[in-house]
Amino acid sequence: MRHLVFLLPALLLLLALPDTRGRYNDDFDDGEDIAEFDDNDFAEFEDVSEDPAVDVEKEPPPRAAPSSTPIEDDEDEATVENEDGQDEFEDADAQDQDMYSKYDNEEFEGYEKTNPSFKNTLIYREVPAHLQNSWESYYMEILMVTGLLAYIMNYIIGKNKNSRLAQAWFNSHRELLESNFALVGDDGTSKEATSTGKLNQENEHIYNLWCSGRVCCEGMLIQLKFLKRQDLLNVLARMMRPACDQVQVKVTLNDEDMDTFVFAVGSRKAMARLQKEMQDLSEFCGDKPKSGAKYGVPESLSILSEMGEVTDGVMDNKMVHYLTSHAEKIESIHFSDQFSGPKVMQEEGQPLKLPETKKTLLFTFNVPGMGNTSPKDMDSLLPLMNMVIYSIDKVRKLRLNREGKQKADRNRARVEENFLKQTHTQRQEAAQTRREEKKRAEKERIMNEEDPDRQRRLEEAAQRREQKKLEKKQMKMKQIKVKAM
Amino acid sequence: MTVNNMADPRRPNKIFRYKPPNTETNPTLEDPTPDYMNLLGMIFSMCGLMLKLKWCAWIAVYCSFISFANSRSSEDTKQMMSSFIISDISSTQRNPQM
């Protein structure tokens, strides 16, 4: 009974304490020696006797689960209470009794301490990431390194696949090439012209093969242009835009091996592109590509030709048969005696000289499989190589008749004239600048001459030359006038 | 497989040596990717070093890897490796900031 009587005010006091403690947050943060506090800090505790009246209402509120810090609080309380006790000893005896009853820990079981202000003051600082020693702080590095490892794996796999494809191609074509060419495989560095018998690796995705030593041609360069399987970026890009491996064959001919004509056949897209890009096709084959259906080849192929006679001559039965049976593998076939590569854009606007031309047969084939090629697919390109050999022999035999030859010659003369006209102003300017340079150089020489006599003589010589030039010009003008009359 | 019924078409006396195509006259034939990636790698590594941005350094690493993968075998391996090392190792210093 007596205990219960003491319990009530003790509980009320406890409820009051958090309020008081809240006011002294700074002081209690560090948990330092509380004895340092002034007596004045606890002046408010003197009004504790009035608080129970207020706190009576607070009492019914829960004294449910015991908090984990009752013992701590008790200690704080204890120290606080000591101070309080010291202050209030003089005050009232009844209060003393209340104070002492608090020190009994067992009485506070199940009592919920509502002094969160104390807990609030305990701030848990975040340890900076770079001082932590957990895996989480390295997630960026782990991610990046994983990406790099994936890239390296892809590089190795892609490189090996390309290498296997190249070897498979060469194995299936080796016999045909060796039976047609004296030199198969040359990298240009060895002293003797002996067949290396293997491909030149230019890149991880480009392989070259040079064959030479045959009638009707100078040489043949075969380029295996595979997809960039070794580059992960490229692999991902190809998922958006499918592409296929290509085999490019470039046969260079001697002057006597080919008559003068320009001809191309291939897929419609390729023909449209080549007509814009290639110097000779744009100049000599001005008309739009004709559909191949007129000549018995599939609709998907179109033809660019200098004149009808050329088309008729090239598209014989065997050629048509080749084109029809392998239409999907043919990207473009380009025969030209004026081949100079794609149009070159120069900074001055126009090249001053006509580009060098070479008699060439160009073949571009698509490897079936659209990227997912296997070494077995390389065998399907063998008939196309047969077509190449056949074309070389055919072009040698193909001769234009008289009319065709005249037309071809006229075309070439026309192209040259156009070129000269376009560059006329530029050539004039270039000549003018050259003349001015010469004059300036001469004048400088004269000025630099120390000897006055020599100076005078040089000046006179220059003057005489000028006079002669003027006279020549005047003569020319007179002649032109006379002719006009 | 005989292509024509005449004699062997091979002519050992008509052999021409291989001449690598001159890339100066045909700039369109060259693939600019390895050069661009090399340059980007250098720029990013400098950025990462000066501005202390770790993501720059990682992009530089990737750029140099891509440049290496796309490079031509005729290029000097030593130069490639030196640019690779300069752009990567020096810029992946452990920095407190990200």
Coordinates of C-alpha atoms in Angstrom, one line a residue:
Chain A
M1 CA 0.0 0.0 0.0
R2 CA 2.6 2.4 1.1
H3 CA 4.7 1.6 -1.9
L4 CA 1.9 2.4 -4.2
V5 CA 1.5 5.8 -2.6
F6 CA 5.1 6.5 -3.2
L7 CA 4.9 5.1 -6.8
L8 CA 2.4 7.6 -8.0
P9 CA 4.4 10.8 -7.4
A10 CA 7.6 9.1 -8.5
L11 CA 6.0 8.3 -11.8
L12 CA 4.7 11.8 -12.1
L13 CA 8.2 13.1 -11.4
L14 CA 9.6 10.9 -14.0
L15 CA 7.2 12.2 -16.5
A16 CA 8.2 15.7 -15.6
L17 CA 11.9 15.0 -15.9
P18 CA 12.0 14.6 -19.7
D19 CA 10.7 18.1 -20.0
T20 CA 13.4 19.4 -17.9
R21 CA 16.0 17.4 -19.5
G22 CA 14.9 18.6 -22.9
R23 CA 15.9 22.1 -21.9
Y24 CA 19.3 21.0 -21.1
N25 CA 20.0 19.1 -24.4
D26 CA 23.4 20.6 -25.0
D27 CA 24.6 19.7 -21.6
F28 CA 23.6 16.1 -21.7
D29 CA 24.8 15.3 -25.2
D30 CA 28.2 14.2 -24.4
G31 CA 27.2 12.4 -21.3
E32 CA 29.8 14.4 -19.5
D33 CA 30.0 14.9 -15.8
I34 CA 26.7 16.4 -14.9
A35 CA 28.1 17.7 -11.6
E36 CA 29.4 20.6 -13.6
F37 CA 26.0 22.2 -14.0
D38 CA 25.1 25.2 -12.1
D39 CA 22.6 25.1 -9.4
N40 CA 20.6 27.7 -11.3
D41 CA 20.1 25.2 -14.1
F42 CA 17.9 23.2 -11.8
A43 CA 16.0 26.1 -10.5
E44 CA 13.0 24.8 -12.3
F45 CA 13.1 21.6 -10.4
E46 CA 12.0 23.6 -7.4
D47 CA 8.6 23.7 -8.9
V48 CA 8.3 20.0 -9.0
S49 CA 5.6 20.0 -6.3
E50 CA 3.2 21.9 -8.6
D51 CA 3.9 19.5 -11.5
P52 CA 2.2 16.5 -10.1
A53 CA -1.0 18.4 -10.3
V54 CA -0.5 18.8 -14.0
D55 CA 1.0 15.5 -14.5
V56 CA -1.8 13.6 -12.9
E57 CA -3.4 13.6 -16.3
K58 CA -0.3 12.3 -17.8
E59 CA -0.2 9.4 -15.6
P60 CA -2.9 7.2 -17.3
P61 CA -0.8 7.3 -20.5
P62 CA 0.9 4.1 -21.0
R63 CA 3.5 2.6 -18.9
A64 CA 3.7 -0.3 -21.3
A65 CA 6.9 -1.8 -22.6
P66 CA 10.0 -1.0 -20.8
S67 CA 12.4 1.0 -22.8
S68 CA 16.0 -0.2 -23.2
T69 CA 17.4 2.7 -21.5
P70 CA 15.7 2.8 -18.1
I71 CA 18.9 1.9 -16.4
E72 CA 20.7 4.7 -18.2
D73 CA 18.0 7.1 -17.4
D74 CA 18.0 6.0 -13.9
E75 CA 21.7 6.8 -13.7
D76 CA 21.1 10.2 -15.2
E77 CA 18.1 10.6 -13.1
A78 CA 20.1 9.6 -10.2
T79 CA 22.7 12.2 -10.8
V80 CA 20.1 14.8 -11.6
E81 CA 18.1 13.7 -8.6
N82 CA 21.2 14.1 -6.5
E83 CA 21.5 17.7 -7.6
D84 CA 17.8 18.0 -7.2
G85 CA 18.0 16.4 -3.8
Q86 CA 20.7 18.8 -2.8
D87 CA 18.7 21.8 -3.9
E88 CA 15.5 20.7 -2.5
F89 CA 16.6 19.3 0.8
E90 CA 15.9 22.6 2.3
D91 CA 12.5 22.7 0.6
A92 CA 10.3 20.0 1.8
D93 CA 10.6 16.7 3.5
A94 CA 7.8 15.1 1.7
Q95 CA 9.7 15.5 -1.5
D96 CA 12.7 13.7 -0.1
Q97 CA 10.7 10.6 0.3
D98 CA 9.6 10.8 -3.3
M99 CA 13.2 11.2 -4.5
Y100 CA 14.5 8.2 -2.7
S101 CA 11.7 6.0 -3.9
K102 CA 12.9 6.5 -7.4
Y103 CA 16.2 4.7 -6.9
D104 CA 14.5 1.4 -6.8
N105 CA 15.0 0.0 -10.2
E106 CA 12.5 -2.8 -9.8
E107 CA 9.8 -0.3 -9.4
F108 CA 10.3 0.9 -13.0
E109 CA 9.8 -2.4 -14.7
G110 CA 7.2 -2.0 -17.4
Y111 CA 7.4 1.7 -17.2
E112 CA 7.8 3.4 -20.5
K113 CA 10.3 6.2 -20.4
T114 CA 9.0 9.0 -22.4
N115 CA 12.1 11.1 -22.7
P116 CA 12.8 10.9 -26.4
S117 CA 14.6 14.2 -26.4
F118 CA 17.6 12.5 -25.0
K119 CA 17.6 9.9 -27.7
N120 CA 17.1 12.6 -30.3
T121 CA 20.3 14.2 -29.3
L122 CA 22.3 11.0 -30.1
I123 CA 23.2 11.5 -33.8
Y124 CA 24.7 8.7 -35.7
R125 CA 27.1 10.1 -38.2
E126 CA 27.4 8.5 -41.6
V127 CA 30.8 7.1 -42.2
P128 CA 32.0 8.4 -45.6
A129 CA 31.9 5.9 -48.4
H130 CA 35.6 6.0 -49.0
L131 CA 36.4 5.1 -45.4
Q132 CA 34.1 2.2 -45.3
N133 CA 35.5 -1.1 -46.1
S134 CA 32.5 -2.8 -47.6
W135 CA 31.8 -4.1 -51.1
E136 CA 29.1 -1.5 -51.7
S137 CA 31.5 1.3 -51.9
Y138 CA 33.2 -0.3 -54.9
Y139 CA 30.1 -1.0 -56.9
M140 CA 31.1 1.4 -59.7
E141 CA 34.5 -0.2 -60.1
I142 CA 33.1 -3.7 -60.1
L143 CA 30.6 -2.7 -62.8
M144 CA 33.2 -1.1 -65.0
V145 CA 35.6 -4.0 -64.6
T146 CA 32.9 -6.4 -65.5
G147 CA 32.2 -4.4 -68.6
L148 CA 35.8 -4.4 -69.6
L149 CA 36.0 -8.2 -69.1
A150 CA 33.0 -8.6 -71.3
Y151 CA 34.6 -6.5 -73.9
I152 CA 37.8 -8.5 -73.8
M153 CA 35.9 -11.8 -74.0
N154 CA 34.0 -10.5 -77.0
Y155 CA 37.3 -9.3 -78.6
I156 CA 38.8 -12.8 -78.3
I157 CA 35.7 -14.6 -79.5
G158 CA 35.2 -12.2 -82.5
K159 CA 38.8 -12.3 -83.5
N160 CA 38.8 -16.1 -83.6
K161 CA 35.6 -16.3 -85.5
N162 CA 36.8 -13.9 -88.2
S163 CA 40.0 -15.8 -88.4
R164 CA 38.2 -19.1 -88.9
L165 CA 35.9 -17.6 -91.5
A166 CA 38.9 -16.3 -93.4
Q167 CA 40.7 -19.6 -93.3
A168 CA 37.6 -21.5 -94.4
W169 CA 37.2 -19.1 -97.4
F170 CA 40.8 -19.6 -98.4
N171 CA 40.7 -23.4 -98.0
S172 CA 37.7 -23.6 -100.3
H173 CA 39.1 -21.2 -102.9
R174 CA 42.7 -22.2 -102.8
E175 CA 42.5 -24.8 -105.5
L176 CA 40.8 -22.6 -108.0
L177 CA 43.2 -19.7 -107.4
E178 CA 46.3 -21.8 -107.6
S179 CA 45.1 -23.3 -110.9
N180 CA 44.6 -19.8 -112.4
F181 CA 47.4 -17.7 -110.9
A182 CA 51.1 -18.2 -110.8
L183 CA 51.4 -16.1 -107.6
V184 CA 48.9 -16.6 -104.9
G185 CA 49.5 -14.6 -101.8
D186 CA 52.0 -11.8 -101.7
D187 CA 52.6 -9.2 -99.0
G188 CA 54.9 -7.1 -101.1
T189 CA 57.7 -7.1 -98.6
S190 CA 59.7 -10.2 -99.7
K191 CA 62.5 -9.9 -102.2
E192 CA 61.5 -12.8 -104.3
A193 CA 58.0 -13.0 -105.9
T194 CA 57.0 -16.3 -104.3
S195 CA 53.6 -17.3 -103.3
T196 CA 53.1 -17.0 -99.5
G197 CA 50.1 -19.2 -99.8
K198 CA 48.2 -17.4 -97.1
L199 CA 46.1 -14.3 -96.5
N200 CA 47.5 -11.0 -95.3
Q201 CA 45.8 -9.9 -92.1
E202 CA 45.4 -6.2 -92.3
N203 CA 43.1 -5.9 -89.3
E204 CA 41.1 -8.1 -87.0
H205 CA 38.3 -8.0 -89.6
I206 CA 40.0 -7.4 -93.0
Y207 CA 42.1 -10.0 -94.8
N208 CA 43.8 -9.5 -98.2
L209 CA 45.0 -11.8 -100.9
W210 CA 47.0 -10.8 -103.9
C211 CA 47.0 -13.1 -106.9
S212 CA 49.0 -12.4 -110.1
G213 CA 50.5 -14.2 -113.1
R214 CA 47.8 -14.9 -115.5
V215 CA 46.7 -14.1 -119.0
C216 CA 44.3 -11.3 -119.5
C217 CA 45.0 -9.5 -116.3
E218 CA 47.7 -7.8 -114.3
G219 CA 46.6 -9.0 -110.9
M220 CA 43.7 -9.6 -108.6
L221 CA 43.3 -8.3 -105.1
I222 CA 40.7 -10.1 -102.9
Q223 CA 39.6 -8.4 -99.7
L224 CA 37.6 -10.3 -97.1
K225 CA 35.8 -7.5 -95.3
F226 CA 34.2 -9.1 -92.3
L227 CA 32.1 -7.5 -89.7
K228 CA 33.8 -6.0 -86.7
R229 CA 33.1 -9.0 -84.5
Q230 CA 36.0 -8.1 -82.2
D231 CA 34.5 -4.7 -81.2
L232 CA 31.6 -5.0 -78.7
L233 CA 30.2 -1.6 -79.7
N234 CA 29.9 -2.7 -83.3
V235 CA 28.2 -6.0 -82.3
L236 CA 25.6 -4.0 -80.3
A237 CA 25.2 -1.6 -83.2
R238 CA 24.6 -4.5 -85.6
M239 CA 21.7 -5.7 -83.4
M240 CA 20.0 -2.5 -84.5
R241 CA 21.2 -2.5 -88.1
P242 CA 22.0 -5.9 -89.5
A243 CA 24.9 -6.0 -91.9
C244 CA 26.8 -8.8 -93.7
D245 CA 30.3 -9.8 -94.4
Q246 CA 31.6 -8.9 -97.8
V247 CA 34.1 -10.2 -100.2
Q248 CA 35.6 -7.6 -102.6
V249 CA 37.5 -8.7 -105.7
K250 CA 39.4 -6.1 -107.7
V251 CA 41.0 -7.2 -111.0
T252 CA 43.4 -4.8 -112.6
L253 CA 43.9 -5.2 -116.3
N254 CA 46.5 -4.3 -118.8
D255 CA 45.6 -1.8 -121.6
E256 CA 45.2 -4.4 -124.2
D257 CA 43.0 -6.6 -122.1
M258 CA 39.9 -4.5 -122.2
D259 CA 38.1 -2.3 -124.7
T260 CA 36.8 1.1 -123.7
F261 CA 33.5 0.8 -121.9
V262 CA 31.9 1.3 -118.5
F263 CA 29.3 -1.1 -117.2
A264 CA 27.8 -2.0 -113.8
V265 CA 25.2 -4.4 -112.5
G266 CA 24.1 -5.0 -109.0
S267 CA 21.3 -4.6 -106.4
R268 CA 19.2 -1.5 -106.9
K269 CA 20.4 0.2 -103.7
A270 CA 24.1 -0.4 -104.6
M271 CA 23.6 0.9 -108.1
A272 CA 22.0 4.1 -106.9
R273 CA 24.8 4.6 -104.4
L274 CA 27.6 3.8 -106.9
Q275 CA 26.2 6.1 -109.5
K276 CA 26.5 9.0 -107.1
E277 CA 29.8 8.0 -105.5
M278 CA 31.9 6.6 -108.3
Q279 CA 33.7 9.1 -110.6
D280 CA 33.4 7.1 -113.8
L281 CA 29.8 5.9 -113.3
S282 CA 28.6 9.4 -112.7
E283 CA 30.3 10.7 -115.8
F284 CA 29.7 8.0 -118.3
C285 CA 26.5 6.3 -117.2
G286 CA 24.3 9.3 -116.7
D287 CA 21.0 7.5 -117.1
K288 CA 19.1 6.0 -114.2
P289 CA 19.7 2.3 -113.6
K290 CA 17.7 0.1 -115.7
S291 CA 15.9 -2.9 -114.3
G292 CA 17.5 -6.2 -114.9
A293 CA 14.3 -7.9 -115.9
K294 CA 14.8 -6.7 -119.5
Y295 CA 17.8 -8.9 -119.8
G296 CA 16.6 -11.9 -118.0
V297 CA 18.0 -11.3 -114.6
P298 CA 15.9 -11.0 -111.4
E299 CA 14.1 -7.7 -110.8
S300 CA 16.2 -7.0 -107.7
L301 CA 19.2 -6.3 -109.9
S302 CA 19.6 -3.2 -112.0
I303 CA 22.1 -2.2 -114.7
L304 CA 24.1 0.9 -115.4
S305 CA 25.7 1.0 -118.8
E306 CA 27.5 3.4 -121.1
M307 CA 25.6 2.2 -124.1
G308 CA 23.2 -0.6 -125.0
E309 CA 25.8 -2.5 -127.0
V310 CA 27.9 -2.9 -124.0
T311 CA 25.1 -4.4 -122.0
D312 CA 24.3 -6.8 -124.8
G313 CA 27.8 -7.8 -125.0
V314 CA 28.3 -8.4 -121.3
M315 CA 25.0 -10.1 -120.6
D316 CA 25.4 -13.3 -122.5
N317 CA 23.7 -16.5 -121.4
K318 CA 26.3 -17.7 -119.0
M319 CA 26.5 -14.4 -117.3
V320 CA 22.8 -14.2 -117.0
H321 CA 22.8 -17.7 -115.5
Y322 CA 25.4 -16.7 -112.9
L323 CA 23.5 -13.6 -112.0
T324 CA 20.2 -15.3 -111.7
S325 CA 21.4 -18.2 -109.6
H326 CA 23.4 -16.0 -107.2
A327 CA 21.4 -12.7 -107.2
E328 CA 21.1 -12.4 -103.5
K329 CA 24.9 -12.7 -103.0
I330 CA 25.8 -10.1 -105.6
E331 CA 26.1 -6.6 -104.2
S332 CA 27.7 -5.0 -107.3
I333 CA 29.8 -5.8 -110.4
H334 CA 31.6 -2.9 -112.1
F335 CA 33.6 -3.1 -115.3
S336 CA 35.4 0.1 -116.3
D337 CA 38.3 1.3 -118.3
Q338 CA 38.1 4.7 -116.7
F339 CA 38.1 3.5 -113.1
S340 CA 39.6 6.0 -110.7
G341 CA 37.8 5.2 -107.5
P342 CA 35.2 7.3 -105.7
K343 CA 34.8 11.0 -106.3
V344 CA 37.4 12.9 -104.4
M345 CA 36.4 16.1 -102.8
Q346 CA 39.3 18.5 -102.6
E347 CA 39.5 21.7 -100.6
E348 CA 40.3 23.9 -103.6
G349 CA 37.0 22.9 -105.1
Q350 CA 38.1 21.0 -108.1
P351 CA 41.2 18.9 -108.8
L352 CA 43.4 20.5 -111.4
K353 CA 44.3 17.3 -113.1
L354 CA 42.1 14.5 -114.3
P355 CA 42.4 11.6 -111.9
E356 CA 44.5 8.6 -113.0
T357 CA 42.4 5.8 -114.4
K358 CA 43.0 2.1 -114.6
K359 CA 41.2 -0.7 -116.4
T360 CA 39.5 -2.5 -113.6
L361 CA 36.8 -5.1 -112.8
L362 CA 35.3 -4.8 -109.4
F363 CA 33.1 -7.4 -107.8
T364 CA 31.5 -7.1 -104.4
F365 CA 29.8 -10.1 -103.0
N366 CA 27.7 -10.5 -99.8
V367 CA 28.4 -13.5 -97.7
P368 CA 25.1 -15.3 -96.9
G369 CA 24.0 -15.5 -93.3
M370 CA 23.6 -11.7 -92.6
G371 CA 26.3 -11.7 -89.9
N372 CA 25.6 -15.2 -88.5
T373 CA 27.9 -16.8 -91.0
S374 CA 29.5 -20.1 -90.4
P375 CA 32.7 -21.4 -92.1
K376 CA 30.5 -23.7 -94.3
D377 CA 28.9 -20.7 -95.9
M378 CA 32.2 -19.8 -97.5
D379 CA 31.8 -22.7 -99.9
S380 CA 28.8 -21.1 -101.5
L381 CA 31.0 -18.3 -102.7
L382 CA 33.0 -20.6 -104.9
P383 CA 30.7 -20.3 -107.9
L384 CA 31.1 -16.6 -107.7
M385 CA 34.8 -16.8 -108.0
N386 CA 34.2 -18.9 -111.1
M387 CA 32.2 -16.1 -112.4
V388 CA 35.0 -13.7 -111.8
I389 CA 37.4 -15.8 -113.8
Y390 CA 34.9 -16.2 -116.5
S391 CA 34.4 -12.4 -116.6
I392 CA 38.1 -11.8 -117.0
D393 CA 38.3 -14.0 -120.0
K394 CA 35.1 -12.5 -121.4
V395 CA 36.1 -8.9 -121.1
R396 CA 39.3 -9.7 -123.0
K397 CA 37.3 -11.0 -125.9
L398 CA 34.6 -8.3 -125.8
R399 CA 35.3 -5.7 -128.5
L400 CA 33.0 -2.9 -129.5
N401 CA 32.1 -2.5 -133.1
R402 CA 33.0 0.6 -135.0
E403 CA 30.0 2.6 -134.0
G404 CA 30.4 1.7 -130.4
K405 CA 34.0 2.6 -130.4
Q406 CA 33.3 6.0 -132.0
K407 CA 30.6 6.6 -129.4
A408 CA 32.9 5.6 -126.6
D409 CA 35.7 7.9 -127.9
R410 CA 33.3 10.8 -128.2
N411 CA 32.1 10.2 -124.6
R412 CA 35.6 10.3 -123.3
A413 CA 36.5 13.4 -125.2
R414 CA 33.3 15.1 -123.9
V415 CA 34.2 14.2 -120.3
E416 CA 37.7 15.6 -120.7
E417 CA 36.4 18.8 -122.3
N418 CA 33.9 19.3 -119.5
F419 CA 36.6 18.8 -117.0
L420 CA 38.9 21.3 -118.6
K421 CA 36.2 23.9 -118.9
Q422 CA 35.3 23.6 -115.2
T423 CA 38.9 24.0 -114.2
H424 CA 39.6 26.6 -116.8
T425 CA 39.2 29.6 -114.5
Q426 CA 41.1 27.8 -111.8
R427 CA 43.9 27.0 -114.2
Q428 CA 44.0 30.5 -115.4
E429 CA 44.3 31.8 -111.9
A430 CA 47.0 29.3 -111.1
A431 CA 48.9 30.4 -114.2
Q432 CA 48.5 34.1 -113.3
T433 CA 49.8 33.6 -109.8
R434 CA 52.7 31.7 -111.2
R435 CA 53.6 34.6 -113.6
E436 CA 53.3 37.1 -110.8
E437 CA 55.6 35.1 -108.6
K438 CA 58.2 35.0 -111.4
K439 CA 58.0 38.8 -111.8
R440 CA 58.3 39.4 -108.1
A441 CA 61.3 37.1 -107.9
E442 CA 62.9 38.9 -110.7
K443 CA 62.3 42.3 -109.1
E444 CA 63.7 41.1 -105.9
R445 CA 66.8 39.9 -107.7
I446 CA 67.2 43.3 -109.3
M447 CA 66.7 45.1 -106.0
N448 CA 69.2 42.9 -104.3
E449 CA 71.9 43.6 -106.8
E450 CA 74.5 45.8 -105.2
D451 CA 76.2 46.8 -108.4
P452 CA 74.3 49.7 -110.0
D453 CA 75.4 48.8 -113.5
R454 CA 74.2 45.3 -113.3
Q455 CA 71.0 46.6 -111.8
R456 CA 70.4 48.9 -114.7
R457 CA 71.2 46.1 -117.2
L458 CA 68.8 43.7 -115.6
E459 CA 66.1 46.3 -115.5
E460 CA 66.5 47.0 -119.1
A461 CA 66.4 43.3 -119.9
A462 CA 63.1 42.9 -118.0
Q463 CA 61.7 45.9 -119.8
R464 CA 62.6 44.5 -123.1
R465 CA 60.9 41.2 -122.2
E466 CA 57.7 43.0 -121.2
Q467 CA 57.7 44.9 -124.6
K468 CA 58.0 41.7 -126.5
K469 CA 55.1 40.1 -124.7
L470 CA 52.9 43.1 -125.3
E471 CA 53.8 43.0 -129.0
K472 CA 53.0 39.3 -129.2
K473 CA 49.6 40.0 -127.6
Q474 CA 48.9 42.7 -130.0
M475 CA 49.7 40.5 -133.0
K476 CA 47.4 37.9 -131.7
M477 CA 44.6 40.3 -131.3
K478 CA 45.1 41.5 -134.9
Q479 CA 45.1 38.0 -136.2
I480 CA 41.8 37.2 -134.4
K481 CA 40.3 40.3 -135.8
V482 CA 41.4 39.4 -139.3
K483 CA 40.0 35.9 -138.9
A484 CA 36.7 37.3 -137.6
M485 CA 36.4 39.5 -140.6
Chain B
M1 CA 38.3 -27.4 -112.1
T2 CA 39.3 -26.0 -115.6
V3 CA 38.0 -22.7 -116.4
N4 CA 39.0 -22.7 -120.0
N5 CA 39.9 -25.6 -122.3
M6 CA 43.0 -24.0 -123.5
A7 CA 46.4 -24.4 -121.9
D8 CA 47.2 -23.4 -118.3
P9 CA 46.2 -19.7 -118.0
R10 CA 49.0 -19.1 -115.5
R11 CA 51.9 -16.9 -116.7
P12 CA 54.8 -16.8 -114.3
N13 CA 56.4 -14.2 -116.5
K14 CA 53.6 -11.8 -116.0
I15 CA 53.8 -11.5 -112.2
F16 CA 53.2 -8.1 -110.6
R17 CA 54.1 -7.5 -107.0
Y18 CA 51.5 -6.5 -104.4
K19 CA 51.5 -2.8 -103.7
P20 CA 49.5 -1.7 -100.7
P21 CA 46.9 0.8 -101.8
N22 CA 47.9 4.4 -101.2
T23 CA 45.6 5.8 -98.6
E24 CA 46.6 9.4 -99.2
T25 CA 44.9 9.5 -102.5
N26 CA 41.8 7.7 -101.2
P27 CA 41.0 9.0 -97.8
T28 CA 37.6 7.5 -98.0
L29 CA 39.0 4.0 -97.7
E30 CA 40.4 4.6 -94.3
D31 CA 38.4 3.8 -91.2
P32 CA 38.8 6.8 -88.8
T33 CA 37.5 4.9 -85.8
P34 CA 40.7 4.0 -84.1
D35 CA 42.1 7.6 -84.5
Y36 CA 38.9 9.2 -83.1
M37 CA 38.8 6.8 -80.2
N38 CA 42.5 7.4 -79.4
L39 CA 41.9 11.1 -79.3
L40 CA 38.8 10.8 -77.2
G41 CA 40.6 8.6 -74.8
M42 CA 43.3 11.1 -74.4
I43 CA 40.9 13.9 -73.9
F44 CA 38.8 12.0 -71.3
S45 CA 41.9 10.9 -69.4
M46 CA 43.1 14.5 -69.2
C47 CA 39.7 15.6 -68.0
G48 CA 39.6 12.8 -65.5
L49 CA 43.0 13.8 -64.2
M50 CA 42.5 17.5 -64.1
L51 CA 38.9 17.7 -62.9
K52 CA 39.1 14.6 -60.7
L53 CA 36.1 12.9 -62.3
K54 CA 36.3 9.2 -62.0
W55 CA 33.7 8.5 -64.7
C56 CA 35.9 10.4 -67.2
A57 CA 38.7 8.1 -66.4
W58 CA 36.6 5.0 -67.0
I59 CA 35.4 6.3 -70.3
A60 CA 39.0 6.9 -71.3
V61 CA 39.7 3.3 -70.5
Y62 CA 36.9 2.1 -72.7
C63 CA 37.9 4.5 -75.5
S64 CA 41.4 3.1 -75.6
F65 CA 40.1 -0.5 -75.6
I66 CA 37.9 0.3 -78.5
S67 CA 40.7 2.0 -80.3
F68 CA 42.9 -1.0 -79.8
A69 CA 40.3 -3.4 -81.1
N70 CA 39.7 -1.4 -84.3
S71 CA 43.3 -0.6 -85.0
R72 CA 45.2 -1.6 -88.1
S73 CA 47.9 -4.1 -87.6
S74 CA 50.3 -2.0 -89.6
E75 CA 50.4 0.6 -86.8
D76 CA 53.1 0.6 -84.3
T77 CA 52.2 -1.6 -81.4
K78 CA 54.5 0.3 -79.1
Q79 CA 52.8 3.6 -79.7
M80 CA 49.4 2.0 -79.3
M81 CA 50.5 0.5 -75.9
S82 CA 52.0 3.8 -74.7
S83 CA 48.9 5.8 -75.5
F84 CA 46.8 3.1 -73.9
I85 CA 48.9 3.2 -70.7
I86 CA 49.1 6.9 -70.5
S87 CA 45.4 7.4 -70.9
D88 CA 44.3 4.7 -68.5
I89 CA 46.6 4.0 -65.7
S90 CA 47.3 7.6 -64.8
S91 CA 43.7 8.5 -64.8
T92 CA 42.3 5.7 -62.7
Q93 CA 43.9 7.0 -59.6
R94 CA 41.7 6.4 -56.6
N95 CA 39.8 9.7 -56.1
P96 CA 37.4 10.4 -53.3
Q97 CA 35.0 12.1 -55.5
M98 CA 33.0 10.5 -58.2

